Coordinates of C-alpha atoms in Angstrom, one line a residue:
Chain A
M1 CA -26.9 23.9 40.6
T2 CA -27.0 20.1 40.4
E3 CA -29.2 18.4 38.0
L4 CA -30.5 14.8 38.2
R5 CA -29.7 12.7 35.1
S6 CA -30.0 9.1 34.2
A7 CA -27.1 7.0 33.1
P8 CA -24.7 7.0 31.3
H9 CA -23.0 9.8 33.1
E10 CA -20.6 11.4 30.7
R11 CA -17.9 13.0 32.8
L12 CA -15.2 14.2 30.4
G13 CA -17.1 15.1 27.3
L14 CA -14.6 13.3 25.2
S15 CA -15.6 12.8 21.6
V16 CA -13.8 11.7 18.4
E17 CA -13.5 15.3 17.4
S18 CA -12.1 16.6 20.7
I19 CA -9.5 13.8 20.9
M20 CA -8.4 14.3 17.3
L21 CA -8.1 18.0 17.8
N22 CA -5.9 17.4 20.8
V23 CA -3.7 15.1 18.7
V24 CA -3.4 17.9 16.2
L25 CA -2.4 20.3 19.0
A26 CA 0.1 17.8 20.3
L27 CA 1.7 17.5 16.8
L28 CA 1.9 21.2 16.3
P29 CA 5.1 21.8 18.4
I30 CA 6.8 19.0 16.5
A31 CA 5.8 20.4 13.2
L32 CA 6.9 23.9 14.2
F33 CA 10.3 22.6 15.4
S34 CA 10.8 20.8 12.0
I35 CA 10.1 24.1 10.2
W36 CA 12.7 25.8 12.5
L37 CA 15.2 23.0 11.5
Y38 CA 14.5 22.7 7.8
G39 CA 12.9 26.1 6.9
L40 CA 10.7 26.7 3.9
S41 CA 10.9 23.2 2.5
A42 CA 9.5 21.7 5.6
L43 CA 6.7 24.3 5.7
V44 CA 5.5 23.6 2.1
L45 CA 6.0 19.9 2.7
L46 CA 3.6 20.0 5.6
L47 CA 1.1 22.2 3.8
T48 CA 1.1 20.0 0.7
S49 CA 0.6 16.9 2.7
V50 CA -2.2 18.3 4.7
I51 CA -4.0 20.0 1.8
V52 CA -3.8 16.9 -0.4
C53 CA -5.0 14.7 2.4
L54 CA -8.0 16.9 3.1
A55 CA -8.8 17.3 -0.6
T56 CA -8.6 13.5 -1.2
E57 CA -11.0 12.8 1.7
R58 CA -13.4 15.5 0.5
L59 CA -13.3 14.2 -3.1
F60 CA -14.1 10.7 -2.0
N61 CA -16.9 12.1 0.3
H62 CA -18.3 13.7 -2.8
L63 CA -18.0 10.6 -5.0
S64 CA -19.7 8.4 -2.5
G65 CA -22.4 10.9 -1.8
Q66 CA -21.5 11.4 1.9
S67 CA -21.5 14.6 3.8
S68 CA -18.1 16.0 4.5
T69 CA -16.0 14.1 7.1
L70 CA -13.3 16.7 7.3
G71 CA -14.7 18.0 10.6
D72 CA -13.4 15.0 12.6
W73 CA -9.8 16.3 12.1
S74 CA -8.5 12.8 11.3
A75 CA -7.5 13.7 7.7
M76 CA -5.6 16.6 9.2
I77 CA -3.7 14.3 11.5
T78 CA -2.8 11.9 8.7
G79 CA -1.6 14.9 6.7
I80 CA 0.7 16.1 9.5
L81 CA 2.0 12.7 10.4
L82 CA 2.7 11.8 6.8
A83 CA 4.8 15.0 6.4
L84 CA 6.6 14.3 9.6
V85 CA 7.8 10.8 8.4
L86 CA 9.1 12.0 5.0
P87 CA 12.6 13.3 4.4
P88 CA 12.7 17.2 4.3
S89 CA 14.0 17.2 0.8
F90 CA 11.1 15.1 -0.6
P91 CA 9.7 16.6 -3.8
L92 CA 6.3 18.1 -3.4
W93 CA 4.7 16.1 -6.2
M94 CA 5.8 12.9 -4.6
T95 CA 4.4 14.1 -1.3
A96 CA 1.1 14.6 -3.1
V97 CA 1.2 11.0 -4.4
A98 CA 2.0 9.8 -0.9
A99 CA -1.0 11.8 0.5
V100 CA -3.4 10.4 -2.1
A101 CA -2.1 6.9 -1.4
A102 CA -2.5 7.5 2.4
M103 CA -6.1 8.6 2.3
G104 CA -7.3 6.6 -0.7
L105 CA -5.5 3.3 -0.2
G106 CA -5.1 3.5 3.5
K107 CA -8.3 4.8 4.7
I108 CA -11.2 5.5 2.4
L109 CA -11.2 2.2 0.5
F110 CA -11.6 0.5 3.9
G111 CA -14.7 2.7 4.7
G112 CA -13.2 5.8 6.4
L113 CA -12.3 6.6 9.9
G114 CA -12.5 3.7 12.3
M115 CA -12.7 1.1 9.5
N116 CA -9.1 1.3 8.3
V117 CA -6.8 -1.7 9.1
F118 CA -3.5 0.2 8.7
N119 CA -2.3 3.5 9.8
P120 CA -3.0 5.7 6.8
A121 CA 0.1 7.9 7.1
L122 CA 2.3 4.8 7.1
V123 CA 0.5 3.3 4.2
G124 CA 1.3 6.5 2.3
R125 CA 4.9 6.4 3.3
A126 CA 5.2 2.6 2.5
F127 CA 3.7 3.4 -1.0
V128 CA 6.3 6.1 -1.8
Q129 CA 9.1 4.0 -0.2
A130 CA 8.3 1.3 -2.8
A131 CA 7.7 3.7 -5.6
F132 CA 10.5 6.2 -5.2
P133 CA 13.3 4.4 -3.2
S134 CA 16.0 6.8 -4.1
A135 CA 14.2 10.0 -3.3
I136 CA 13.0 8.8 0.1
A137 CA 16.6 8.0 1.0
T138 CA 18.0 11.5 0.2
W139 CA 18.8 13.3 3.4
V140 CA 19.7 16.9 4.0
P141 CA 21.4 18.7 6.9
S142 CA 19.3 20.7 9.4
Y143 CA 20.1 24.4 10.2
A144 CA 21.0 25.2 6.6
P145 CA 21.9 28.9 6.6
N146 CA 19.4 30.0 3.9
R147 CA 16.6 27.8 5.0
F148 CA 14.1 30.5 5.4
H149 CA 14.8 32.2 2.1
E150 CA 15.3 29.3 -0.4
F151 CA 14.0 25.8 -0.9
I152 CA 16.0 22.7 -0.9
P153 CA 16.6 22.2 -4.6
T154 CA 14.6 18.9 -4.8
T155 CA 11.5 20.3 -3.2
L156 CA 10.2 22.0 -6.3
T157 CA 10.9 19.2 -8.7
P158 CA 8.4 19.4 -11.6
P159 CA 5.7 16.7 -11.4
L160 CA 6.7 13.2 -12.6
M161 CA 10.3 14.2 -13.0
I162 CA 13.5 12.9 -11.3
P163 CA 14.6 15.2 -8.5
P164 CA 18.0 16.9 -9.2
D165 CA 21.2 15.8 -7.6
I166 CA 21.8 17.8 -4.4
T167 CA 25.2 16.6 -3.4
A168 CA 26.8 20.0 -4.3
W169 CA 24.0 21.9 -2.5
T170 CA 24.4 19.9 0.7
K171 CA 28.2 20.4 0.6
A172 CA 27.7 24.1 0.3
V173 CA 25.2 24.5 3.2
S174 CA 26.7 22.2 5.8
A175 CA 29.7 23.3 7.7
D176 CA 31.2 20.0 8.8
A177 CA 31.4 16.8 6.9
F178 CA 27.8 15.9 6.2
T179 CA 27.5 12.3 5.2
G180 CA 23.9 12.3 3.9
A181 CA 23.0 9.3 6.0
T182 CA 20.7 9.0 9.0
P183 CA 22.2 7.9 12.3
L184 CA 20.7 4.4 11.8
A185 CA 22.2 4.1 8.3
M186 CA 25.5 5.4 9.6
W187 CA 25.5 2.7 12.3
K188 CA 24.4 0.0 9.9
F189 CA 26.6 0.7 6.9
Q190 CA 29.6 2.6 8.3
H191 CA 29.5 1.5 11.9
Q192 CA 29.5 5.0 13.5
L193 CA 27.5 6.0 16.5
T194 CA 25.8 9.4 16.7
A195 CA 26.2 11.3 20.0
P196 CA 23.0 10.9 22.2
E197 CA 22.7 14.6 22.8
D198 CA 22.3 15.1 19.0
L199 CA 19.5 12.6 18.9
I200 CA 17.8 14.1 21.9
L201 CA 17.9 17.7 20.6
G202 CA 17.3 17.0 17.0
I203 CA 20.6 17.9 15.3
A204 CA 20.9 14.5 13.6
T205 CA 19.8 13.8 10.1
A206 CA 16.3 12.4 9.9
S207 CA 12.8 12.7 8.5
V208 CA 11.0 16.0 9.0
G209 CA 9.5 15.3 12.3
E210 CA 11.4 12.5 13.9
T211 CA 14.5 14.6 14.9
S212 CA 14.0 15.6 18.5
A213 CA 13.3 12.6 20.7
M214 CA 12.7 14.9 23.7
L215 CA 10.1 17.1 22.0
I216 CA 8.2 14.1 20.7
L217 CA 8.2 12.6 24.2
V218 CA 6.9 15.7 25.8
C219 CA 4.1 16.1 23.2
G220 CA 3.2 12.4 23.6
L221 CA 3.2 12.7 27.4
Y222 CA 0.6 15.5 27.1
L223 CA -1.8 13.2 25.3
A224 CA -1.1 10.3 27.6
L225 CA -1.8 12.4 30.7
R226 CA -5.1 13.6 29.2
G227 CA -6.0 9.9 28.6
M228 CA -6.1 10.3 24.9
L229 CA -3.6 7.7 24.0
D230 CA -3.0 4.3 25.5
W231 CA 0.1 4.5 27.6
R232 CA 0.6 0.8 27.3
I233 CA 1.6 1.1 23.7
P234 CA 4.6 3.4 23.9
V235 CA 5.7 1.8 27.2
G236 CA 5.5 -1.7 25.7
M237 CA 7.0 -0.8 22.4
M238 CA 9.9 1.2 23.8
G239 CA 10.4 -1.3 26.7
S240 CA 10.6 -4.3 24.4
A241 CA 12.9 -2.5 21.9
I242 CA 15.2 -1.5 24.8
A243 CA 15.2 -5.0 26.3
L244 CA 16.0 -6.7 23.0
A245 CA 18.6 -4.1 22.1
Y246 CA 20.2 -4.5 25.6
A247 CA 20.3 -8.3 25.2
F248 CA 22.1 -7.9 21.8
H249 CA 24.4 -5.3 23.3
L250 CA 25.4 -7.6 26.1
Y251 CA 26.0 -10.5 23.7
N252 CA 28.3 -8.4 21.4
P253 CA 29.0 -4.8 22.6
D254 CA 31.3 -4.2 19.7
F255 CA 28.8 -4.8 17.0
F256 CA 25.4 -4.0 18.5
P257 CA 24.7 -0.4 19.5
P258 CA 23.8 0.5 23.1
P259 CA 20.0 0.6 23.9
F260 CA 19.8 4.4 24.2
F261 CA 20.7 4.6 20.5
V262 CA 17.9 2.3 19.5
L263 CA 15.5 4.2 21.5
L264 CA 16.5 7.7 20.4
S265 CA 17.3 7.2 16.7
G266 CA 15.0 7.0 13.7
G267 CA 11.3 7.0 14.1
L268 CA 10.9 4.9 17.2
M269 CA 9.7 7.7 19.4
L270 CA 7.3 9.2 16.9
G271 CA 6.1 5.7 15.9
A272 CA 5.5 4.6 19.5
L273 CA 3.7 7.8 20.6
F274 CA 1.7 8.9 17.5
M275 CA 1.6 6.0 15.0
A276 CA 1.2 2.8 16.9
T277 CA -1.3 4.5 19.2
D278 CA -3.8 5.3 16.4
M279 CA -7.1 4.2 18.0
A280 CA -8.6 2.8 14.8
T281 CA -5.6 0.5 14.1
S282 CA -4.5 -0.7 17.5
P283 CA -6.2 -3.4 19.6
V284 CA -8.7 -2.7 22.4
T285 CA -8.3 -5.3 25.2
P286 CA -5.4 -4.6 27.6
L287 CA -3.6 -7.9 27.1
A288 CA -3.9 -7.6 23.3
V289 CA -2.5 -4.1 23.6
W290 CA 0.5 -5.3 25.5
V291 CA 1.2 -8.1 23.0
Y292 CA 0.8 -5.7 20.1
A293 CA 3.1 -3.1 21.5
I294 CA 5.8 -5.6 22.5
L295 CA 5.7 -7.3 19.2
I296 CA 6.1 -4.0 17.3
G297 CA 9.2 -3.1 19.5
L298 CA 10.8 -6.5 18.9
V299 CA 10.1 -6.5 15.1
T300 CA 11.5 -2.9 14.9
V301 CA 14.8 -4.0 16.4
L302 CA 15.0 -7.1 14.3
I303 CA 14.5 -5.3 11.1
R304 CA 17.1 -2.6 12.1
Y305 CA 19.7 -5.2 13.0
F306 CA 19.1 -7.9 10.4
G307 CA 16.9 -6.5 7.6
G308 CA 18.0 -4.8 4.4
L309 CA 16.7 -1.4 5.4
S310 CA 18.2 0.6 8.2
E311 CA 14.9 1.7 9.7
G312 CA 12.1 -0.8 10.7
V313 CA 9.5 1.2 12.6
M314 CA 7.2 1.7 9.7
Y315 CA 7.0 -2.0 8.6
A316 CA 6.9 -3.1 12.3
I317 CA 3.8 -0.9 13.0
L318 CA 2.1 -2.0 9.8
F319 CA 2.7 -5.6 10.8
G320 CA 1.3 -4.9 14.2
N321 CA -1.8 -3.2 12.6
A322 CA -2.4 -6.3 10.5
L323 CA -2.4 -8.5 13.7
A324 CA -4.5 -6.1 15.8
P325 CA -7.9 -7.6 15.0
L326 CA -6.6 -11.1 15.6
L327 CA -5.1 -10.2 18.9
D328 CA -8.3 -8.6 20.0
R329 CA -10.2 -11.7 19.2
S330 CA -7.8 -14.2 20.7
L331 CA -7.1 -12.3 23.9
P332 CA -10.5 -11.1 25.1
T333 CA -11.1 -9.5 28.5
R334 CA -12.5 -11.7 31.2
V335 CA -16.2 -11.1 31.6
F336 CA -17.0 -9.7 35.0
G337 CA -18.4 -12.3 37.4
R338 CA -17.3 -15.3 35.5
R339 CA -14.3 -17.4 36.1
K340 CA -13.6 -18.2 32.4
A341 CA -14.9 -16.5 29.4
R342 CA -17.6 -18.7 28.0
K343 CA -16.9 -20.0 24.5
V344 CA -19.1 -18.2 22.0
A345 CA -21.3 -20.5 20.1
S346 CA -20.2 -20.4 16.5
Chain B
M1 CA -30.0 -21.8 -21.0
K2 CA -32.8 -21.1 -18.7
P3 CA -36.4 -21.6 -20.0
G4 CA -37.9 -18.5 -21.4
E5 CA -34.6 -17.0 -22.4
H6 CA -34.1 -16.4 -26.1
P7 CA -30.9 -17.8 -27.7
L8 CA -28.1 -15.3 -28.1
T9 CA -27.5 -13.8 -31.5
A10 CA -24.1 -14.2 -33.0
F11 CA -23.2 -10.6 -32.1
E12 CA -24.4 -10.9 -28.5
N13 CA -22.5 -14.2 -28.2
F14 CA -19.3 -12.4 -29.4
M15 CA -19.8 -9.4 -27.1
E16 CA -20.4 -11.7 -24.1
G17 CA -16.7 -12.1 -23.4
I18 CA -15.8 -8.5 -24.3
W19 CA -18.3 -6.8 -22.0
K20 CA -20.9 -8.7 -19.9
Q21 CA -18.7 -11.7 -18.9
N22 CA -15.3 -10.1 -19.4
P23 CA -12.8 -12.6 -18.0
V24 CA -10.6 -10.1 -16.2
F25 CA -13.0 -7.4 -15.0
V26 CA -16.2 -9.4 -14.4
M27 CA -15.3 -13.0 -13.9
V28 CA -11.9 -12.2 -12.4
L29 CA -10.4 -15.4 -13.9
G30 CA -6.9 -16.1 -15.1
M31 CA -5.4 -13.8 -12.4
C32 CA -2.0 -15.5 -12.6
P33 CA -0.9 -14.2 -16.0
T34 CA -3.0 -11.0 -15.5
L35 CA -0.9 -10.0 -12.5
A36 CA 2.4 -11.5 -13.5
V37 CA 3.1 -10.5 -17.1
T38 CA 1.4 -7.1 -17.4
V39 CA 4.5 -5.0 -16.6
S40 CA 4.4 -3.5 -20.1
A41 CA 1.8 -3.0 -22.8
I42 CA 3.6 -5.2 -25.3
N43 CA 3.9 -8.1 -22.9
A44 CA 0.2 -7.8 -22.1
L45 CA -0.8 -7.8 -25.7
G46 CA 1.5 -10.8 -26.5
M47 CA 0.0 -12.8 -23.7
G48 CA -3.5 -11.8 -24.7
V49 CA -3.0 -12.8 -28.3
A50 CA -1.3 -16.1 -27.4
T51 CA -4.2 -17.0 -25.0
T52 CA -6.8 -16.0 -27.6
F53 CA -5.2 -18.3 -30.1
V54 CA -5.2 -21.3 -27.7
L55 CA -8.7 -20.4 -26.6
V56 CA -10.2 -20.3 -30.1
F57 CA -8.6 -23.4 -31.4
S58 CA -9.2 -25.5 -28.3
C59 CA -12.9 -24.5 -28.2
L60 CA -13.2 -25.3 -31.9
L61 CA -11.8 -28.8 -31.4
V62 CA -13.6 -29.5 -28.1
S63 CA -16.8 -28.4 -29.7
A64 CA -16.2 -30.6 -32.8
I65 CA -15.6 -33.8 -30.9
R66 CA -18.1 -33.0 -28.1
N67 CA -20.5 -35.9 -29.1
W68 CA -17.7 -38.6 -29.0
V69 CA -15.9 -37.8 -25.8
P70 CA -17.1 -39.9 -22.8
K71 CA -18.2 -37.8 -19.9
E72 CA -15.8 -39.4 -17.5
V73 CA -12.6 -38.5 -19.4
R74 CA -13.6 -35.1 -20.8
I75 CA -11.3 -32.9 -18.6
A76 CA -8.3 -35.0 -19.5
T77 CA -9.2 -34.7 -23.1
Y78 CA -9.6 -31.0 -22.9
I79 CA -6.2 -30.6 -21.2
V80 CA -4.5 -32.6 -23.9
I81 CA -6.1 -30.5 -26.6
I82 CA -5.2 -27.2 -24.8
A83 CA -1.7 -28.4 -24.1
S84 CA -1.2 -29.2 -27.8
F85 CA -2.1 -25.7 -28.8
V86 CA 0.0 -24.1 -26.1
T87 CA 3.0 -26.0 -27.4
V88 CA 2.2 -24.6 -30.9
V89 CA 2.0 -21.0 -29.4
D90 CA 5.1 -21.6 -27.3
Y91 CA 7.2 -22.5 -30.4
A92 CA 5.6 -19.8 -32.5
I93 CA 6.5 -17.0 -30.0
Q94 CA 10.0 -18.3 -29.7
A95 CA 10.4 -18.1 -33.5
L96 CA 8.7 -14.7 -33.9
S97 CA 10.2 -12.7 -31.0
L98 CA 12.8 -14.1 -28.6
D99 CA 12.5 -10.9 -26.5
L100 CA 8.8 -11.4 -25.9
Y101 CA 9.4 -15.1 -25.2
E102 CA 11.9 -14.3 -22.5
A103 CA 9.8 -11.6 -21.0
L104 CA 6.7 -13.9 -20.7
G105 CA 8.8 -16.8 -19.4
A106 CA 7.0 -19.7 -17.9
F107 CA 3.7 -18.0 -18.3
I108 CA 3.3 -19.2 -21.9
Q109 CA 3.4 -22.8 -20.8
L110 CA 1.1 -21.9 -17.9
I111 CA -1.6 -21.0 -20.4
V112 CA -2.4 -24.7 -20.1
V113 CA -3.8 -24.2 -16.7
N114 CA -5.5 -20.9 -17.4
C115 CA -8.9 -21.3 -15.9
I116 CA -10.6 -19.2 -18.6
I117 CA -9.7 -21.8 -21.3
L118 CA -10.7 -24.9 -19.4
G119 CA -13.8 -23.0 -18.1
R120 CA -14.9 -22.0 -21.6
A121 CA -14.3 -25.6 -22.9
E122 CA -16.3 -27.1 -20.1
A123 CA -19.0 -24.4 -19.8
H124 CA -19.6 -23.4 -23.4
A125 CA -17.7 -25.3 -26.2
S126 CA -18.7 -28.8 -25.0
K127 CA -22.4 -27.8 -25.3
H128 CA -22.5 -25.7 -28.5
P129 CA -21.8 -26.3 -32.2
P130 CA -18.3 -25.3 -33.5
L131 CA -19.3 -22.0 -35.0
T132 CA -21.0 -20.7 -31.9
A133 CA -18.2 -21.9 -29.8
V134 CA -15.5 -20.2 -31.9
V135 CA -17.4 -16.9 -31.9
N136 CA -17.8 -17.0 -28.1
A137 CA -14.2 -18.0 -27.6
L138 CA -13.0 -15.2 -29.8
G139 CA -15.0 -12.7 -27.8
M140 CA -13.6 -14.1 -24.6
G141 CA -10.1 -14.0 -26.0
I142 CA -10.4 -10.4 -27.1
G143 CA -12.0 -9.5 -23.7
F144 CA -9.0 -11.1 -21.9
T145 CA -6.6 -9.2 -24.2
I146 CA -8.4 -5.9 -23.4
G147 CA -8.2 -6.6 -19.7
L148 CA -4.4 -7.4 -19.9
F149 CA -3.8 -4.4 -22.0
A150 CA -5.7 -2.1 -19.6
L151 CA -3.4 -3.3 -16.8
G152 CA -0.2 -3.4 -18.9
S153 CA -0.5 0.0 -20.4
V154 CA -1.2 1.7 -17.0
R155 CA 1.7 -0.1 -15.4
E156 CA 4.1 0.7 -18.2
I157 CA 3.1 4.4 -18.2
F158 CA 3.7 4.8 -14.5
G159 CA 6.5 2.3 -14.1
A160 CA 8.6 3.2 -17.1
G161 CA 7.1 6.4 -18.5
S162 CA 6.5 4.8 -21.8
L163 CA 3.9 3.0 -23.9
F164 CA 5.0 0.2 -26.3
G165 CA 8.6 1.3 -25.4
I166 CA 8.1 4.9 -26.7
A167 CA 9.0 7.4 -24.0
L168 CA 6.1 9.7 -23.1
F169 CA 7.6 12.1 -20.6
G170 CA 11.2 12.6 -21.8
P171 CA 14.4 11.3 -20.3
S172 CA 14.1 12.8 -16.8
F173 CA 10.9 10.9 -15.9
Q174 CA 10.9 9.4 -12.4
P175 CA 9.7 5.8 -12.7
W176 CA 7.3 4.6 -10.0
I177 CA 9.1 1.4 -9.2
V178 CA 6.1 0.0 -7.2
M179 CA 4.0 -0.2 -10.4
L180 CA 6.4 -2.8 -11.9
L181 CA 6.4 -4.8 -8.7
P182 CA 3.7 -7.3 -7.8
P183 CA 1.9 -4.8 -5.5
G184 CA 1.5 -2.5 -8.5
G185 CA -0.3 -5.3 -10.3
F186 CA -2.8 -5.6 -7.5
F187 CA -3.3 -1.8 -7.1
V188 CA -4.0 -1.3 -10.8
L189 CA -6.3 -4.4 -11.1
G190 CA -8.1 -3.2 -8.0
A191 CA -8.5 0.3 -9.5
W192 CA -10.0 -1.1 -12.7
L193 CA -12.3 -3.4 -10.8
L194 CA -13.4 -0.4 -8.7
L195 CA -14.1 1.6 -11.9
F196 CA -16.1 -1.2 -13.5
A197 CA -18.1 -1.9 -10.3
G198 CA -18.8 1.8 -9.8
W199 CA -19.9 2.1 -13.4
K200 CA -22.1 -1.0 -13.2
Q201 CA -23.7 0.2 -10.0
R202 CA -24.5 3.6 -11.5
K203 CA -26.0 2.0 -14.6
E204 CA -28.2 -0.4 -12.5
A205 CA -29.4 2.5 -10.4
K206 CA -30.3 4.4 -13.6
D207 CA -32.1 1.4 -15.1
G208 CA -34.0 0.8 -11.8
A209 CA -35.2 4.3 -11.6

């Protein structure tokens, strides 16, 4: 039976909670696949990250006398995303530090959901990148034979202590010559290219959740089709990264890798689909979104090619986040029915 | 002093800089040495004591000659006085501990432009008799030292796992590199400011109720 109602007519019933819940659902396959690749260590890493993120948010809720904001699922998303961008061998106590930094520094101090300037998960990762540079650059091979029975030796490092050396362990568990470097680092420092099928299927060395480019793409596509992420951001970011990489590759094919490598390696996919698209930290107006996305793609490639680090997605997105409010203000939408947006009296 | 306010007692005058008007936590002055040299507790303490020395003696001198300095050239006069004492401190630290001298670097000479010292000379010492000025300056100096020490000790504990060079967690402690870098200084300062602001707010809420 039809019912007469006055405007606004809410058609989809989308709310913050339902969108966030769908993001969590879209992240689940990626998380499960990472557990399949790295076993117990990835599982406890995910659990630690999520639990500490939720607990930090709840604690700050309590301290500031608010009611709980855990119900909006956003702390859960931060927890999962943070775990996905850390290396699988990352010690749990450092994961907890990263989670507290992500929620406290990245989100709550700014005023909670919607007020934060930077993507909280990336703030957490940037913090531990600066605090523990050696632990965050320790990589382990996927498909270790005993991965469902035993932890990676560094996972259970006692709090505040240096993680043990795992060179002997990685040698024992990996069949072929494992170099302990990500595909990007291998290209940058040893000039070796990883096969594209390894990157697509997730065999290559990487952070917990950035291994399989294909899976990330499928999960992102689900959100994009449901209208829960702005398709302009991944398209602009990947497009500009490919374009710049292609230009460099044409200029010097011996030195610069082909564009597919730039697209599939490292965290570009995960960053483009799940990090840069964070609604609170990306611009709103269509033109600003395009500029934002293209800028992140370009900065990523520039950092990868000419920076000191082999991976640039994290800093590129944080850089884009910092510019987002300015982009929104300087590239407003045209007001309907007017030729030129009238200057706002200051 | 506003009309109707009673003059501060010597003790209140002294406590002014340590608590109510703490240069680091309340006035947020002198941020350059606060953020730059507080990578360890000993550096922070050295810097604090050096600044206190300059502060006390400059305020004494400024206060003693306050009636003879023409208004137009007072800032230049203060700077000359402060610079003289900074030179004294500079040589004294060099003679006492070369390690500390090298760790503090250019920041000893930069005490000259520390806004706490010029601010105290202008706002307090030039309007009060020498004894009051010295008591106030001493309180401010100690308050500044406490502020620096609060930052330096936290940064040393996290950044090196030690306090005054004594290891707290054994040899396999994982240092938090970020705490020794400039961002660490901002994080720790921010955390202290947050703590003080929260404490103040709670106290005011209690007083109001």
